[in-house]
Each structure stands twice: as structure tokens, then as C-alpha cells.
Coordinates of C-alpha atoms in Angstrom, one line a residue:
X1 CA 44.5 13.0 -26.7
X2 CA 42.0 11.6 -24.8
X3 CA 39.5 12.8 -22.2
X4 CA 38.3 11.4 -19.5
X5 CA 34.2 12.2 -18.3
X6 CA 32.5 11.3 -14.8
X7 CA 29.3 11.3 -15.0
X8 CA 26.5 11.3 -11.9
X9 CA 24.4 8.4 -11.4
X10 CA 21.1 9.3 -12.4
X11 CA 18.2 9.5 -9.2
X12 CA 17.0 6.2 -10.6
X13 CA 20.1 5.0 -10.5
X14 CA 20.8 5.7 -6.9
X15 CA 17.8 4.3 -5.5
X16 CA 18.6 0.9 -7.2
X17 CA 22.0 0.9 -5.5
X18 CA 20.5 1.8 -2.1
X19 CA 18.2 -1.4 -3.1
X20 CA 21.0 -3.4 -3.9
X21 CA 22.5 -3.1 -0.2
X22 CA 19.5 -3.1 1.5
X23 CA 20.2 -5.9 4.5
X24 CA 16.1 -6.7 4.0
X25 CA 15.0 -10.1 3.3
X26 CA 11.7 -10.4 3.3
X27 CA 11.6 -14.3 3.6
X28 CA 13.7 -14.1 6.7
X29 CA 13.4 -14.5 9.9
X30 CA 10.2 -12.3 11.0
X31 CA 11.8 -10.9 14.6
X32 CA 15.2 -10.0 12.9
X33 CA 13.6 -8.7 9.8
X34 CA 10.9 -6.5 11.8
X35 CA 13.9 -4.6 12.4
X36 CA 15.7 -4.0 9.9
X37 CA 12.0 -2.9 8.2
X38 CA 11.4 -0.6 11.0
X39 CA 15.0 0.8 10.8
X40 CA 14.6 1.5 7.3
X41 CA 11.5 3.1 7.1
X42 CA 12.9 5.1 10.1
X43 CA 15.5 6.8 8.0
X44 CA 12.5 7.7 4.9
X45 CA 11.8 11.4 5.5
X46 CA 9.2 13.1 8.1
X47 CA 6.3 15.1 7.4
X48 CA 6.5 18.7 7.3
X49 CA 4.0 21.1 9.0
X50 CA 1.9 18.0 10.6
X51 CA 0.8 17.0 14.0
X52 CA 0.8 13.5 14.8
X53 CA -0.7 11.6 17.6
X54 CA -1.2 7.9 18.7
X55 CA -4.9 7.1 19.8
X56 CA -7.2 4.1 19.1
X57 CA -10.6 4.0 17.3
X58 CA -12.9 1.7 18.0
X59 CA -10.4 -0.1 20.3
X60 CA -7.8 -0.4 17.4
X61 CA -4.0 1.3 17.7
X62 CA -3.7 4.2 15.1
X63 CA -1.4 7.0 14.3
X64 CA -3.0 10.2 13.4
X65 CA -1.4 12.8 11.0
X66 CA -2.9 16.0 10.6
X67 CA -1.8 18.2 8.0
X68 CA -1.6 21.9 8.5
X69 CA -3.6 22.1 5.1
X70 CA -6.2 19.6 6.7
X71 CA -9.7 20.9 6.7
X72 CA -11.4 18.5 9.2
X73 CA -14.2 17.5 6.8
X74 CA -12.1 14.2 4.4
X75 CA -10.5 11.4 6.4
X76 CA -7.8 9.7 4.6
X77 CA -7.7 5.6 5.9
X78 CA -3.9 4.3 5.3
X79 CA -3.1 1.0 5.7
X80 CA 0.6 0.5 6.1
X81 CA 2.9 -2.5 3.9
X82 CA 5.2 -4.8 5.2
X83 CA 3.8 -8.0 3.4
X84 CA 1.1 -8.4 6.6
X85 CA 3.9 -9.3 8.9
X86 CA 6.1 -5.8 9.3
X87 CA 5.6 -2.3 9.5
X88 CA 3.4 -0.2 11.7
X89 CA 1.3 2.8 11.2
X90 CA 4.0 5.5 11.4
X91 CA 5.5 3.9 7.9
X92 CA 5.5 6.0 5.0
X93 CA 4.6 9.2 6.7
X94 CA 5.8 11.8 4.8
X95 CA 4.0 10.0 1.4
X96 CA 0.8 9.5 2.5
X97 CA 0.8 13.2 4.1
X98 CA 2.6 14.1 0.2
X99 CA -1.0 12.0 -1.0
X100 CA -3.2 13.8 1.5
X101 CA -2.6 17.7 1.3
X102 CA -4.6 18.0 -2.4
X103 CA -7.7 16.0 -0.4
X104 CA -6.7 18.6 2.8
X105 CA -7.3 15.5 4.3
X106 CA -6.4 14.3 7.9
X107 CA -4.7 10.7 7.8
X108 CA -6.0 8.3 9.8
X109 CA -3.1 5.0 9.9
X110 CA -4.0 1.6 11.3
X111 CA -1.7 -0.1 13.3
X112 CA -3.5 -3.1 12.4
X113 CA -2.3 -6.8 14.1
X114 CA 0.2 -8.8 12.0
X115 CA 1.0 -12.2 11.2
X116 CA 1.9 -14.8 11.9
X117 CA 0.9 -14.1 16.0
X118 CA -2.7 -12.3 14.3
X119 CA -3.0 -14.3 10.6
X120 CA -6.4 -13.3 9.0
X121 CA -8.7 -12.1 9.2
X122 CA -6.9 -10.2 12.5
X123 CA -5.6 -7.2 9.8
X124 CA -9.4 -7.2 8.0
X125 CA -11.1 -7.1 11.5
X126 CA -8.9 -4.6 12.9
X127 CA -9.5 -2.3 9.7
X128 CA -13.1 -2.5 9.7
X129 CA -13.5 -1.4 12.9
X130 CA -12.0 1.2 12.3
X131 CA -13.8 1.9 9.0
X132 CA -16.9 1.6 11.0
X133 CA -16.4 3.3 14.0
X134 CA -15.1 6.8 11.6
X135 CA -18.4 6.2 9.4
X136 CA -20.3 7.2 12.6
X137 CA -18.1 9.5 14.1
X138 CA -17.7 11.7 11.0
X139 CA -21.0 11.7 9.0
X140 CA -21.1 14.3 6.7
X141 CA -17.1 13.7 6.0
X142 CA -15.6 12.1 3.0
X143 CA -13.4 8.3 3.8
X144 CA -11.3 7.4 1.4
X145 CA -8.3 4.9 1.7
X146 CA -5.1 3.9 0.6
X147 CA -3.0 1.3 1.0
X148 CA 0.6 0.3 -0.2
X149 CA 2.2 -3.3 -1.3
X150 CA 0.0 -5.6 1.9
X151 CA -1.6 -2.6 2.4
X152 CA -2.6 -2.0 -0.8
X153 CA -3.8 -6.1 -0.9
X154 CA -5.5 -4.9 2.5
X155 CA -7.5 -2.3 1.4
X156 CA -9.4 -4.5 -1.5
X157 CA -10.0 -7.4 1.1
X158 CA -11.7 -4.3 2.9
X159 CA -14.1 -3.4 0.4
X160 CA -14.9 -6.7 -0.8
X161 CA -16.0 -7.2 3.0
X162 CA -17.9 -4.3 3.1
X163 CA -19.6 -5.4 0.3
X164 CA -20.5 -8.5 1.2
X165 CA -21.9 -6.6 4.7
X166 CA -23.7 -4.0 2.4
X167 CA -21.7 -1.2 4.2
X168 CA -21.1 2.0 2.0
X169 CA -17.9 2.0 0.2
X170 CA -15.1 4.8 0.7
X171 CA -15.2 7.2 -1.7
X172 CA -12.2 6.4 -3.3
X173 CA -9.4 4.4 -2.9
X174 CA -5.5 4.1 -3.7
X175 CA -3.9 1.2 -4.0
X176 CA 0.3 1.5 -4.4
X177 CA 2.2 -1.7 -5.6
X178 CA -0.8 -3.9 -4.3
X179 CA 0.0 -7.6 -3.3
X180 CA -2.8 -9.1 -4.5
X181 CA -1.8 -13.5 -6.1
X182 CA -0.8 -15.8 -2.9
X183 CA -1.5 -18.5 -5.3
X184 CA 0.1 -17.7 -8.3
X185 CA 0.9 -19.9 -11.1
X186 CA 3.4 -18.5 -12.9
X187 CA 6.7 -16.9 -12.3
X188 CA 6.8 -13.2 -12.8
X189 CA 8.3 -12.2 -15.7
X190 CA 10.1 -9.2 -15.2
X191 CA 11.1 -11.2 -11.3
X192 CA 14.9 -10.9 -12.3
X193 CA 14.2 -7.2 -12.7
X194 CA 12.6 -6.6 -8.9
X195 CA 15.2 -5.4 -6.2
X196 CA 12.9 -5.3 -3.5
X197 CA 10.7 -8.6 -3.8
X198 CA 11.1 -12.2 -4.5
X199 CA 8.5 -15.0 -5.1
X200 CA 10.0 -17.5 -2.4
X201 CA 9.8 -14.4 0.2
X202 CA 6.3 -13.6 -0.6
X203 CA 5.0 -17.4 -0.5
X204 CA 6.7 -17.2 3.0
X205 CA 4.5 -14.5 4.0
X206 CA 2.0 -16.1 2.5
X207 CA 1.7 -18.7 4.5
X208 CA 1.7 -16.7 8.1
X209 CA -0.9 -14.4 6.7
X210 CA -3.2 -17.5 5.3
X211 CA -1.7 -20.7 6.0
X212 CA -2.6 -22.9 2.9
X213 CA -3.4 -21.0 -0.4
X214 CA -5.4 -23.7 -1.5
X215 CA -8.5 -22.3 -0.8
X216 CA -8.4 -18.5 -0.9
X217 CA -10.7 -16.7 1.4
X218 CA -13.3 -14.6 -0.6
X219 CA -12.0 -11.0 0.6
X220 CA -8.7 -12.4 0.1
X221 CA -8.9 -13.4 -4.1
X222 CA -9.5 -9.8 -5.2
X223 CA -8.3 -11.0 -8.5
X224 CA -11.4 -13.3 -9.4
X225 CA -13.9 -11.3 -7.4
X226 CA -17.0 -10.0 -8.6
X227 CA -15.5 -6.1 -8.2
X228 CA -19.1 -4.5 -9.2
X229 CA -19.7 -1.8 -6.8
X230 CA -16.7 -1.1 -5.5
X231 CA -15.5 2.6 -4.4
X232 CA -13.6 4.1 -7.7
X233 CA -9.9 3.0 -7.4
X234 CA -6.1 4.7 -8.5
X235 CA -3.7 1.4 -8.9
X236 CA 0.2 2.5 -9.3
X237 CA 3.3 -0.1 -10.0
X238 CA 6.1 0.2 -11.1
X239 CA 7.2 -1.6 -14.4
X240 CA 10.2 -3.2 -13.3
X241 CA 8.8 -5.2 -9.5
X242 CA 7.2 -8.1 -9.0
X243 CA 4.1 -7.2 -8.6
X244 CA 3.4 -5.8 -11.7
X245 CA 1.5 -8.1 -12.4
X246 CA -0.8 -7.7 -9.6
X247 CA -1.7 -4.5 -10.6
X248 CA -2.9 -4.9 -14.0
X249 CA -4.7 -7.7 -13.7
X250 CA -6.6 -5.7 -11.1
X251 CA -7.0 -2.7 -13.4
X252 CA -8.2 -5.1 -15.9
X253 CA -10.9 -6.6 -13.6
X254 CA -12.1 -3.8 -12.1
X255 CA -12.6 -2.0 -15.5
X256 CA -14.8 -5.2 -16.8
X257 CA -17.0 -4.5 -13.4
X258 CA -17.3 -0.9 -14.9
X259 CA -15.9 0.2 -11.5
X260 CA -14.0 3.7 -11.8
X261 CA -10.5 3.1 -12.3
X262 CA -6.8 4.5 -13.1
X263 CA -3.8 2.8 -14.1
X264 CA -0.3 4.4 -13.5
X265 CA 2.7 2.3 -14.0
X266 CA 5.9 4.0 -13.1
X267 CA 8.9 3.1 -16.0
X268 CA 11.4 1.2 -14.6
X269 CA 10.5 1.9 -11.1
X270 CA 10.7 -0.4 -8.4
X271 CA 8.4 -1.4 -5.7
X272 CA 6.7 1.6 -3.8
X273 CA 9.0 3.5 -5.8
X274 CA 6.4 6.6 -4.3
X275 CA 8.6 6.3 -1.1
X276 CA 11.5 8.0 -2.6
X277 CA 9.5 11.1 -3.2
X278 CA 12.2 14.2 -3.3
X279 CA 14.7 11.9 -5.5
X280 CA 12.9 10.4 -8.2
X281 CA 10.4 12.9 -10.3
X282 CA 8.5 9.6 -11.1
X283 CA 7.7 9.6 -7.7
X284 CA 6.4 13.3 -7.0
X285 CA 4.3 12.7 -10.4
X286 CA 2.5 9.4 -9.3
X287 CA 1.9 11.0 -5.6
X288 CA 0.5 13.8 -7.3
X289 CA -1.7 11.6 -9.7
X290 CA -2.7 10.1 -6.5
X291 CA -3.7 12.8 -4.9
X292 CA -5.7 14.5 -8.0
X293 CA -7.9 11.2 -8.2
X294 CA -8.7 11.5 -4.3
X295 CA -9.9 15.0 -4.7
X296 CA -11.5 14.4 -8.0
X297 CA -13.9 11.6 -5.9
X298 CA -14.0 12.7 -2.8
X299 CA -17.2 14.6 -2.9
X300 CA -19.0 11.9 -5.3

């Protein structure tokens, strides 16, 4: 006699499928693909028990999302993904407020200008402005930043260029799934494993952000910078994308400046796996790792 089971796909399980049929291709053509992006991160969930509100600072589009847990005194600076050619500033809401409430910070998204109509340094301008204009508008307060996937690549570029202006670092930064080689020289290893990325798509963007990867420019090449100095930084991946890599070479870089830094790798996660917060309990643990180190640093 024989018995037959069902069993229920596991959370990990159905986020890979929703992957899977993702109509994204992030090599493709960048009016159709914009989107598609914007419809999907559309349909991620909304913040609960924030206000939000489109302004500029310093002349620069941003989206403003102030927790009801916000106390008015720790600006959070989040720099949106979409491989510097997609997205805007209301992506990810929900995860970066998630990131936010243990700092009881207020969340202060750049809708910086993307390639290829803006390639750099358009995104690095645009964020420094911003940087710059919030330093003297809230002294006293604590900045940090985050940044996810471009974002993520986005946010080391800025403090490399506030370095190299002798501007006071953040006082802490994020970076989720950073993008980080546009000159790599080897294939991925675990590529085959990545749902969301692929090499031929990221040269692509590549290119519109920096034309030629020949010569790197400095704020760009984060992974043979000189990183001494730089605020104290949380890097998360997960083990089965792309840009793996990425991450801990950057981990491994930063800790031989003697910079401040974390390393959390998500097993068998994909690519901003943090998104899917709710559904996977890797997610609601690296969000909260996030957040610990922000409030950890934000008064240092």
C-alpha cells in the first residue's frame, strides 16, 4: 500500500520560482526594462506607520520616509539599485524603513540621475549634494547610509569621494549585494547559481554607467582603493548571486585598512534577498543585523 505526501515549497523555494518568471532582463532594452523594474518593485510591500514625502535637497529629487518610531536626530541616506540605470527612490521602501526603525532614523532616498542620459559621475554628484547639503542642515544629527546592488557600489564611490575632498565620513554605512568589479576578470563561480544577475547584463550596464572599463575612475575601483578611513561598514550577500564575490573581496579589503567591518552572507540566498522580508527568515535576520550595526555606530 502506498502513500502518497504533498509537501509545501519551502519560502526559499518560492522566491526562486518567482525569480524564475521574472520577465526582467537586465541587459535589455533600458526604456522597456525600466518598466518592468518599476512594476516589480511596485508590487514589494509598503511601509507601515510611515509618512512619505517627495522634496529635493540641495536641488536633488528625494523621497522622504519618516517612521513613526523616527526621532528626528539620525538621518538614514539610501541610495536605491537598479544597476545605475533603473529604479528610483521609492524602491525598496518597506526594507530600508525594516533597516531604519532600530536607528529611529528618518530615511532620506536619492532619486539620483541615471544612465546612460546621466553616466558618471551624474549619480556621485547628485549624492554628494545631498550628503552635503544634510551635513549642514542637521549638525548635531547622526548620517549614515545604505545602499543596495548599484546602490550599494554607489555608496563606496561616495565615501571614497569624500575622502579624497577631506569631508567627514557617515557614521556608518550598509552596503546590500554591492556591485562593486565592472572590470572583472574572471567568471563568477557560483554565476550558474544567480537567478537575478548575469555577467553579459552587468557589462551592459557597465558601459552606460562608465563607457570603457579600461581605466576605472578612482571612486569607482572600490576594490583596489586605499579604504583607510572610511565610515565603519555592514556588507551582506547572499551565497548563491553573482555578486558574491564583490562582497568579500570588499570585506577583505576593508578589514586590511583596519576599517570597521561586518560580513553577513545569506545561505543560498539570492541577490537582495533582504527584499523578500516577511517570507524568508534569512531576510528578517540580515535586516535586523543591519540595523543593530547602524545603532551600534551611530553615536561614534
Amino acid at each position: 500500500m502506498s502513500h502518497e505526501t504533498s509537501s509545501t515549497p519551502s519560502p526559499r523555494q518560492v522566491v526562486e520560482d518567482m525569480l524564475r518568471k521574472s520577465p526582467l532582463n537586465l541587459g535589455g532594452a533600458v526604456s522597456e526594462q525600466r518598466e518592468i523594474y518599476r512594476q516589480m518593485m511596485q508590487g514589494l510591500p509598503t511601509p507601515q506607520d510611515v509618512s512619505t514625502d517627495k522634496t529635493t535637497i540641495g536641488g536633488v529629487p528625494v523621497v522622504t520616509h519618516t517612521p513613526a518610531s523616527a526621532s528626528g536626530d539620525t538621518v538614514l541616506l539610501y541610495l536605491h539599485g537598479g544597476a545605475y540605470t533603473f529604479g528610483s527612490a521609492s524602491d525598496s521602501a518597506a526594507m530600508i524603513c525594516a533597516i531604519a526603525r532600530p536607528v529611529r532614523a528618518t530615511v532620506i532616498s536619492v532619486d539620483y540621475r541615471l544612465a546612460p542620459e546621466y553616466p558618471y559621475p551624474a549619480a556621485l554628484e547628485d549624492v554628494i549634494q545631498v550628503y552635503r547639503t544634510l551635513r549642514g542642515d542637521h549638525r548635531g544629527s547622526t548620517i549614515c547610509m545604505v545602499g543596495e546592488s548599484a546602490g550599494g557600489g554607489l555608496v563606496l564611490s561616495t565615501l571614497l569621494a569624500l575622502k579624497e575632498q577631506r569631508l567627514h565620513q557617515p557614521s556608518a554605512a550598509v552596503v546590500l549585494s554591492p556591485w562593486l568589479d565592472h572590470a572583472p576578470t574572471d567568471r563568477p563561480a557560483n554565476e550558474s547559481q544567480d537567478l537575478v544577475l548575469a555577467t553579459e547584463s552587468l557589462w551592459i550596464r557597465s558601459r552606460d554607467y562608465l563607457g570603457s572599463p579600461d581605466a576605472l575612475p578612482s571612486a569607482v575601483d572600490a576594490l583596489n582603493a586605499d579604504l583607510s578611513g572610511l565610515a565603519p561598514l555592514h556588507i551582506q550577500a547572499g551565497s548563491s548571486e553573482l555578486l558574491l564575490t564583490d562582497a568579500l573581496r570588499l570585506a577583505h579589503r576593508a578589514a586590511t585598512a583596519h576599517v570597521p567591518v561586518e560580513l553577513h552572507v545569506g545561505a543560498r540566498m539570492q541577490h537582495v534577498f533582504q527584499n523578500f522580508r516577511g517570507l524568508l527568515p534569512e531576510a528578517d535576520a540580515a535586516i535586523r543585523a543591519a540595523g543593530d550595526f547602524l545603532a551600534a555606530h551611530r553615536l561614534s
